[in-house]
Tab-separated table of C-alpha atoms and ligand atoms in Angstrom:
chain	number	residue	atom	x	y	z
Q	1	UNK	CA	129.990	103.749	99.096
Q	2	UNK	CA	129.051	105.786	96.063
Q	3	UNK	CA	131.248	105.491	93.010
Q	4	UNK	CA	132.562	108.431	91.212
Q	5	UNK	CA	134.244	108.204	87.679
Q	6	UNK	CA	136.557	111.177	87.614
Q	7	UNK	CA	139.625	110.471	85.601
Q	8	UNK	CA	140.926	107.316	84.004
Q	9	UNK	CA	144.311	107.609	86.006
Q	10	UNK	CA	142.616	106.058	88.951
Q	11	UNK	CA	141.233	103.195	87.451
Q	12	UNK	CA	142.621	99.523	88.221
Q	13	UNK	CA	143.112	97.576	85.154
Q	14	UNK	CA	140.274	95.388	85.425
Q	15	UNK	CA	138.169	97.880	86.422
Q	16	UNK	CA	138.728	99.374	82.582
Q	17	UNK	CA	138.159	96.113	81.307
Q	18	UNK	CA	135.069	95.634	82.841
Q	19	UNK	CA	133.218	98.716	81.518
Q	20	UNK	CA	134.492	98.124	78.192
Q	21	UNK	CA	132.817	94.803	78.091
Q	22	UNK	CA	129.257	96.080	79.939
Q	23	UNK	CA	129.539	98.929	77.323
Q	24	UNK	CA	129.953	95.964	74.024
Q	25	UNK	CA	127.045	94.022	75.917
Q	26	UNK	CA	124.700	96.936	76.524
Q	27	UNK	CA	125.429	97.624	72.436
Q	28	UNK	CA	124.159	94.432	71.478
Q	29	UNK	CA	120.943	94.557	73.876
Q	30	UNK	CA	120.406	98.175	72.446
Q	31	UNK	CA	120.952	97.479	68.723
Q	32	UNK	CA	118.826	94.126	69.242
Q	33	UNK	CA	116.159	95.845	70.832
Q	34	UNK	CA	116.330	93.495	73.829
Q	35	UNK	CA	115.159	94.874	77.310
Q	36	UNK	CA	117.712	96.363	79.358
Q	37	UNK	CA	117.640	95.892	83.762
Q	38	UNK	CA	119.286	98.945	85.180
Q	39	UNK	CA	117.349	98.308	88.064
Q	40	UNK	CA	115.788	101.604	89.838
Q	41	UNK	CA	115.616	104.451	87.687
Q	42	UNK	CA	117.048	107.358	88.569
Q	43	UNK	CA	117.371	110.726	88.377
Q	44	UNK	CA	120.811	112.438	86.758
Q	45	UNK	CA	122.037	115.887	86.487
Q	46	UNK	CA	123.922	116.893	83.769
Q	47	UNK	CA	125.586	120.315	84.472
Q	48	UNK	CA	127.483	121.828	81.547
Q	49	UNK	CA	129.758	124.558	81.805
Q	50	UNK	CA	131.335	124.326	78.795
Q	51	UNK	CA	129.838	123.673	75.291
Q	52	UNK	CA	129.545	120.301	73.821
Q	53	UNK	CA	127.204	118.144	70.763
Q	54	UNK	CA	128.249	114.587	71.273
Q	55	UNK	CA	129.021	114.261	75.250
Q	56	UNK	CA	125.661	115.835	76.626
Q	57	UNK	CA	123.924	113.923	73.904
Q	58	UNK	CA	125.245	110.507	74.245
Q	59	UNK	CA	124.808	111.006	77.953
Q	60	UNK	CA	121.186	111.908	77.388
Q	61	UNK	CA	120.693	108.772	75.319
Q	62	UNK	CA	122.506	106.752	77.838
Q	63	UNK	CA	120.266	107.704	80.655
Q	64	UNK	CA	117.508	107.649	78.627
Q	65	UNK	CA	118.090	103.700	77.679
Q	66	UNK	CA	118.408	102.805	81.404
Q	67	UNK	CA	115.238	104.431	81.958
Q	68	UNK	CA	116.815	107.408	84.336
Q	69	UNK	CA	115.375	110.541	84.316
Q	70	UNK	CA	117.647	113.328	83.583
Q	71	UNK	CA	117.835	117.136	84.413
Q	72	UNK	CA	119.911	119.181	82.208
Q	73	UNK	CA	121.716	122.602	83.613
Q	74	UNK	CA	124.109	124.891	82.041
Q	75	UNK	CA	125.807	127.372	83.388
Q	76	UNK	CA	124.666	130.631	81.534
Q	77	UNK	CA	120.674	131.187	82.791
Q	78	UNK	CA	121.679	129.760	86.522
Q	79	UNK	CA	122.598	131.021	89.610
Q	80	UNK	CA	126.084	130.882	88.841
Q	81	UNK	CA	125.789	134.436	86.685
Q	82	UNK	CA	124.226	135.774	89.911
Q	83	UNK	CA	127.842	134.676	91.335
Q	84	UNK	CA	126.856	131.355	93.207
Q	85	UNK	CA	129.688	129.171	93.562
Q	86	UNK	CA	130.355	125.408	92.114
Q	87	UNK	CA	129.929	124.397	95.709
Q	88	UNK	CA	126.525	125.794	96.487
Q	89	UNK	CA	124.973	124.819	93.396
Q	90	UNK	CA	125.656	120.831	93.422
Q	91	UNK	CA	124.612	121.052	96.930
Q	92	UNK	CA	121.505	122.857	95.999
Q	93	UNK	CA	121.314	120.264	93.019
Q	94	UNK	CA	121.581	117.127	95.495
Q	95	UNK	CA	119.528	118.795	98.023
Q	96	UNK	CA	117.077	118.745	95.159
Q	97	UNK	CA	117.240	115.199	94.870
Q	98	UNK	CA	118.745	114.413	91.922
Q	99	UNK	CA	120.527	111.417	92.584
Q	100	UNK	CA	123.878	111.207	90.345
Q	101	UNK	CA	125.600	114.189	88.602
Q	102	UNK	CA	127.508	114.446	85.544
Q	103	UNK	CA	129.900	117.445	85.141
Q	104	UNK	CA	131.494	118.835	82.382
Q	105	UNK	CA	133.933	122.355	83.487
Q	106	UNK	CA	136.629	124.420	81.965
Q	107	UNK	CA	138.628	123.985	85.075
Q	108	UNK	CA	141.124	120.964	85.377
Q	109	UNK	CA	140.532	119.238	88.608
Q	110	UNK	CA	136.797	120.835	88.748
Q	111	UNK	CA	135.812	116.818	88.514
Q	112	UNK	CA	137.437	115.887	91.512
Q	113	UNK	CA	135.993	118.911	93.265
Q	114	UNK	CA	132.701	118.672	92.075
Q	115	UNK	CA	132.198	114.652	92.811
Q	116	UNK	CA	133.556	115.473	96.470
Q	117	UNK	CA	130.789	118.072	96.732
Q	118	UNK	CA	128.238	115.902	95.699
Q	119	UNK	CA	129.448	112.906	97.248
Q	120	UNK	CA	127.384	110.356	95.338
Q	121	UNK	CA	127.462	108.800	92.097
Q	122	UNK	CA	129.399	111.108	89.713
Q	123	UNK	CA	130.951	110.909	86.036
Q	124	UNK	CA	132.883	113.421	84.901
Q	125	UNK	CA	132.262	114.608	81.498
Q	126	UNK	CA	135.287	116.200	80.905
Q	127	UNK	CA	137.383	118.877	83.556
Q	128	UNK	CA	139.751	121.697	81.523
Q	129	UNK	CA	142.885	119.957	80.340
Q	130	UNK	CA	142.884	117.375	82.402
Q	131	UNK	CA	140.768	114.457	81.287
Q	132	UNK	CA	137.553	113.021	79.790
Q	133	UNK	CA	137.073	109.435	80.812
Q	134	UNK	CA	134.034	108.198	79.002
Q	135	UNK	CA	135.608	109.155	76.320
Q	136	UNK	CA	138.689	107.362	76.331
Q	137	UNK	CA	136.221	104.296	77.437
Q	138	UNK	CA	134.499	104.574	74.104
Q	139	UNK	CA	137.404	105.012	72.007
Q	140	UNK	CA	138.893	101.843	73.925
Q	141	UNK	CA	135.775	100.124	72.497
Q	142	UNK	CA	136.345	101.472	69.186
Q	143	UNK	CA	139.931	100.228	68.674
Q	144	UNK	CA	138.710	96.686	69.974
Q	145	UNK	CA	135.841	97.031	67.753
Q	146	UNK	CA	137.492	97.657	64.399
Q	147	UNK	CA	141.370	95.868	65.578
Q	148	UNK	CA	139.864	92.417	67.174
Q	149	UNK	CA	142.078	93.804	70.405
Q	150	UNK	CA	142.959	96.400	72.650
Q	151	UNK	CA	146.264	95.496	73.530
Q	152	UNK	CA	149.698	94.968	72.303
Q	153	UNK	CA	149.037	97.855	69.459
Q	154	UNK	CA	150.786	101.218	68.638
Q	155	UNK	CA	148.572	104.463	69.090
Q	156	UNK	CA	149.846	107.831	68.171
Q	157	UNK	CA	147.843	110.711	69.434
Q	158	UNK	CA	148.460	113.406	67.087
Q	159	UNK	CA	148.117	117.256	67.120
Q	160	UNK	CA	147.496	119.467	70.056
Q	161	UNK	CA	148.338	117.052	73.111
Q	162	UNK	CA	148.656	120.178	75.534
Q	163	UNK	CA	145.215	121.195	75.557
Q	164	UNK	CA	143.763	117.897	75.068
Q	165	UNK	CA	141.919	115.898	77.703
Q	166	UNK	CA	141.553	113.177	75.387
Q	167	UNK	CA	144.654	112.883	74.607
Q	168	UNK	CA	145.716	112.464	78.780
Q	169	UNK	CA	142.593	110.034	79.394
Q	170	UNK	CA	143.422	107.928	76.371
Q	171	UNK	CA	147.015	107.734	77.356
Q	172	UNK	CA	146.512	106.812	80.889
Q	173	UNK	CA	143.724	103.957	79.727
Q	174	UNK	CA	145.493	102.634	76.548
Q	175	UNK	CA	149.086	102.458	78.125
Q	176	UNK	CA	147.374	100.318	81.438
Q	177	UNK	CA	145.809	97.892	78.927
Q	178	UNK	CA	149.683	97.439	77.173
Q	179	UNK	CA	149.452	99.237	74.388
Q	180	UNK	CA	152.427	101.441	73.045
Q	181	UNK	CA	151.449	105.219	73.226
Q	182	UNK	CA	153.299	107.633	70.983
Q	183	UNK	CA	152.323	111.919	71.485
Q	184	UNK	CA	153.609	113.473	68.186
Q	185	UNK	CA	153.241	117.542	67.451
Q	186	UNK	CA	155.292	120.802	67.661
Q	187	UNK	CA	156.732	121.379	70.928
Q	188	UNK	CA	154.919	124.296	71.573
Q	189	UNK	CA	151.411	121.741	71.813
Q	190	UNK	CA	153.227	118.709	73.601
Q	191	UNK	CA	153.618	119.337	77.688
Q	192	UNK	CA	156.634	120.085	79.318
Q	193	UNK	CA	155.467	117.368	81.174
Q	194	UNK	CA	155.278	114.290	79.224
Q	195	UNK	CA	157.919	112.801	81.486
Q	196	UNK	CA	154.961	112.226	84.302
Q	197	UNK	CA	152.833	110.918	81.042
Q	198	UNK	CA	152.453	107.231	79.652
Q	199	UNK	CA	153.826	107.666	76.106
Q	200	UNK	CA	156.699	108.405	74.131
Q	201	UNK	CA	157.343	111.896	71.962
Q	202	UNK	CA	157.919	112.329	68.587
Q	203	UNK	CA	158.185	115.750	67.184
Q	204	UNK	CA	158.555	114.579	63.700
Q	205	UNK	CA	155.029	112.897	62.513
Q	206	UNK	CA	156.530	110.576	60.134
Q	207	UNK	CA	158.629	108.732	62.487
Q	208	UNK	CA	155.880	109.118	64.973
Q	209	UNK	CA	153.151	107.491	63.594
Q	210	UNK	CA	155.393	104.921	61.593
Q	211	UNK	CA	153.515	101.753	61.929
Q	212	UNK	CA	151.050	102.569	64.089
Q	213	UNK	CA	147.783	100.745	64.016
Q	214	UNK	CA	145.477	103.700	65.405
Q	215	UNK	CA	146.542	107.155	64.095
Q	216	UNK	CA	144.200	109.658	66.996
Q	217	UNK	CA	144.256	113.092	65.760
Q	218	UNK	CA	143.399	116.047	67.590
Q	219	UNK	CA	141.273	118.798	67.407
Q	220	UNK	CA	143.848	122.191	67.444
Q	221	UNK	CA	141.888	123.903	70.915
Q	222	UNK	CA	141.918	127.107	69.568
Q	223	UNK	CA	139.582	128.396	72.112
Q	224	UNK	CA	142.644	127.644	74.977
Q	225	UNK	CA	145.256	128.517	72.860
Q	226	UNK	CA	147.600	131.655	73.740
Q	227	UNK	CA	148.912	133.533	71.089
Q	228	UNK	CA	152.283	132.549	70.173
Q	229	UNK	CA	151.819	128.945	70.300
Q	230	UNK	CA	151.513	128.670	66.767
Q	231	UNK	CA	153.014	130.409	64.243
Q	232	UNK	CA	149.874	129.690	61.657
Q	233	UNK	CA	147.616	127.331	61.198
Q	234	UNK	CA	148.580	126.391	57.522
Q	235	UNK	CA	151.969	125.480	59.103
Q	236	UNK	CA	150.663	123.270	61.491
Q	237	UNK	CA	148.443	121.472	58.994
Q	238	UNK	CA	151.891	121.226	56.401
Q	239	UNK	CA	153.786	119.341	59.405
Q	240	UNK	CA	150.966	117.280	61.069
Q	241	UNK	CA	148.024	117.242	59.280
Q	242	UNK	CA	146.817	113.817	59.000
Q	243	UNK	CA	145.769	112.624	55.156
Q	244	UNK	CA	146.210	109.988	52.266
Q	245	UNK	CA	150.042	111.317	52.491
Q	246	UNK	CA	150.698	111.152	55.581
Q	247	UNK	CA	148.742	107.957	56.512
Q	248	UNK	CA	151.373	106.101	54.153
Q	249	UNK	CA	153.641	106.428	57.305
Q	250	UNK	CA	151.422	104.233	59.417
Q	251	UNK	CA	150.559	100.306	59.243
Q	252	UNK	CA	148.626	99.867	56.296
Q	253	UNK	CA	145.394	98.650	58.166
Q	254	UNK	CA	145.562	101.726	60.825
Q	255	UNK	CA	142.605	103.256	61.802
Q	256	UNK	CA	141.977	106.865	62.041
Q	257	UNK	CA	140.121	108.456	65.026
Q	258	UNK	CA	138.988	111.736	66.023
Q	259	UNK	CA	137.195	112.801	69.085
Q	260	UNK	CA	135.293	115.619	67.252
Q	261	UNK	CA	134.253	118.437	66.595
Q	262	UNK	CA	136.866	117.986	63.384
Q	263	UNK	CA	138.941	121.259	62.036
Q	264	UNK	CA	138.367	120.034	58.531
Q	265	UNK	CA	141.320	120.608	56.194
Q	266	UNK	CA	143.211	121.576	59.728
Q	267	UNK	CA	144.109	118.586	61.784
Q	268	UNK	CA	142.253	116.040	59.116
Q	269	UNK	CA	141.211	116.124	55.856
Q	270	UNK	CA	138.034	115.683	54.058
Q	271	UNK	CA	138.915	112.493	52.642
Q	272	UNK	CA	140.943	110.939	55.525
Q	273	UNK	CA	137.945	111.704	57.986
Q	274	UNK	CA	135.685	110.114	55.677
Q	275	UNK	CA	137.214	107.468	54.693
Q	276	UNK	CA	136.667	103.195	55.357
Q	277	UNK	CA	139.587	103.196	57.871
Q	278	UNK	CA	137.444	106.455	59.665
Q	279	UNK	CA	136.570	104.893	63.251
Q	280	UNK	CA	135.037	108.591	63.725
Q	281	UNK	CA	131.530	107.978	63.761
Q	282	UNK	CA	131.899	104.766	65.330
Q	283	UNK	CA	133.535	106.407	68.205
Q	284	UNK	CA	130.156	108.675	68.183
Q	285	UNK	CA	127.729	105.784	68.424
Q	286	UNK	CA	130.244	103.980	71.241
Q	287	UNK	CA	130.226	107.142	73.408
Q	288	UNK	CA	126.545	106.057	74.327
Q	289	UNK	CA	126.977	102.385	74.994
Q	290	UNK	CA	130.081	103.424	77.333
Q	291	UNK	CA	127.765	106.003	79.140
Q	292	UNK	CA	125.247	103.787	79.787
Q	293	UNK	CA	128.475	101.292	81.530
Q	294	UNK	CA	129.629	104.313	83.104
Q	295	UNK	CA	126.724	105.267	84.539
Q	296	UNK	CA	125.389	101.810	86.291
Q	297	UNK	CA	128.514	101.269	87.365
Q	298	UNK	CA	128.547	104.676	89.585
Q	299	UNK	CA	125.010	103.732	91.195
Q	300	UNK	CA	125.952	99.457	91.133
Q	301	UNK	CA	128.759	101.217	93.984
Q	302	UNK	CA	125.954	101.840	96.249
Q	303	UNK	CA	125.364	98.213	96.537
Q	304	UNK	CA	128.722	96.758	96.674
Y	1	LIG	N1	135.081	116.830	72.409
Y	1	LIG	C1	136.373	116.589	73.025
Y	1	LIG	C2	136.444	117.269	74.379
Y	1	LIG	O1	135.446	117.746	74.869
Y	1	LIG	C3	137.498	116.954	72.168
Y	1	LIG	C4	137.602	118.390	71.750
Y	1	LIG	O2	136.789	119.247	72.157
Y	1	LIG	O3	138.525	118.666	71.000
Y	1	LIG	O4	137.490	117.288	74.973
């Protein structure tokens, strides 16, 4: 049976674990230069619907250290603006032979749907609002990374929580592994939902992130924002912008995270992104050693 990584909700708790740890040991055979055994290579799609820098990157550099061959689509220039649907173009893809597919889409569930079209080894690289699994993976490595542990700590997510897919995978993955999840922004950017979400809601981000050891900001999706749900920007950034100031709030040796792209001087200042206790770029580098886990765990299905 083909394994699909679609959303972190699914996982079992060990089954978290696990890639975390294959993503810290691929690191060190990467950064030593050692050789690394994916056995066969393969051949990977990597469909893009919506934009992204760091995903379709680190999952090129992934595949690229396992030796897999990769075929990059995006939407604009297919089929799809000659009206094709999702459907007939993943089967055309596997009918192709690509062998695995990795799928980014606007839609929320679209990663579901899509790995049940392809039915083989899928990882989702992000669906709408809904989640974005390897990257919750690599920010899991992160925190263990720069906190010795990835358990037993207090993790605010900050900002825009309603649009955020991050914010849902994280959640999901960090509350399994017994960590205590806080959301903290304006009402108008935390779900109506939250009750059927892993995590506790603060409206007010002092007493939100008080003593938390990671502080995870978020970018403000102003690309799926309707108007109305803020009344300005500069208010936002007054009430839950995350800075020298506001750190003060949190446990003196917190980390800061970001998932990127960064609203400087929005969401995060200059100095706060850029400072020692920034995990940012860290969480950049991790996103390929998790792809590379996330991927040979999809095809290692085939032989279990
Ligand atoms: N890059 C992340 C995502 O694709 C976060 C963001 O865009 O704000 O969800």
């Amino acid at each position: 049976m083909s394994r699909q990584l679609t959303a972190i909700r699914h996982l079992d708790t060990d089954t978290i674990r696990a890639l975390i740890d294959d993503a810290g040991k691929l690191k060190e055979s990467v950064v030593s230069g050692k050789e690394i055994r994916s056995g066969k290579a393969r051949s990977i799609g990597l469909l893009f619907f919506e934009n992204s820098t760091r995903t379709r990157v680190s999952f090129e550099q992934a595949a690229s250290h396992l030796g897999y061959r990769v075929v990059n689509f995006s939407g604009s220039g297919s089929s799809l603006s000659k009206g094709e649907s999702l459907k007939d173009t993943i089967l055309t893809l596997k009918n192709e032979g690509l062998e695995g597919l990795v799928m980014r889409h606007k839609a929320s569930g679209s990663a579901a749907l899509g790995a049940s079209y392809f039915g083989g080894p899928f990882v989702s690289a992000g669906d709408g609002q809904h989640e974005h699994p390897t990257q919750a993976l690599g920010d899991a490595l992160t925190i263990k990374e720069r906190l010795g542990k990835v358990e037993g700590l207090k993790i605010a997510i900050v900002g825009d929580v309603l649009h955020s897919r991050v914010a849902r995978s994280n959640a999901w993955l960090l509350s399994k592994l017994g960590n205590e999840v806080r959301f903290v922004g304006p009402r108008s950017l935390i779900p109506a939902y939250t009750a059927k979400l892993p995590g506790e809601v603060h409206y007010d981000l002092r007493s939100g992130i008080a003593g938390a050891d990671v502080v995870m900001c978020l970018r403000l999706q102003r690309e799926r924002m309707e108007d109305g749900r803020l009344s300005s920007t500069g208010e936002f950034s007054r009430n839950y912008q995350i800075n020298r100031v506001s750190m003060r709030a949190a446990h003196p040796d917190a980390i800061i995270m970001h998932p990127g792209p960064i609203n400087r001087g929005i969401e995060l200042d200059d100095l706060a992104a850029d400072a020692p206790n920034s995990a940012i770029l860290d969480q950049v580098a991790n996103g390929v050693f998790v792809r590379m886990a996330a991927l040979k765990w999809v095809f290692e299905g085939e032989k279990a």
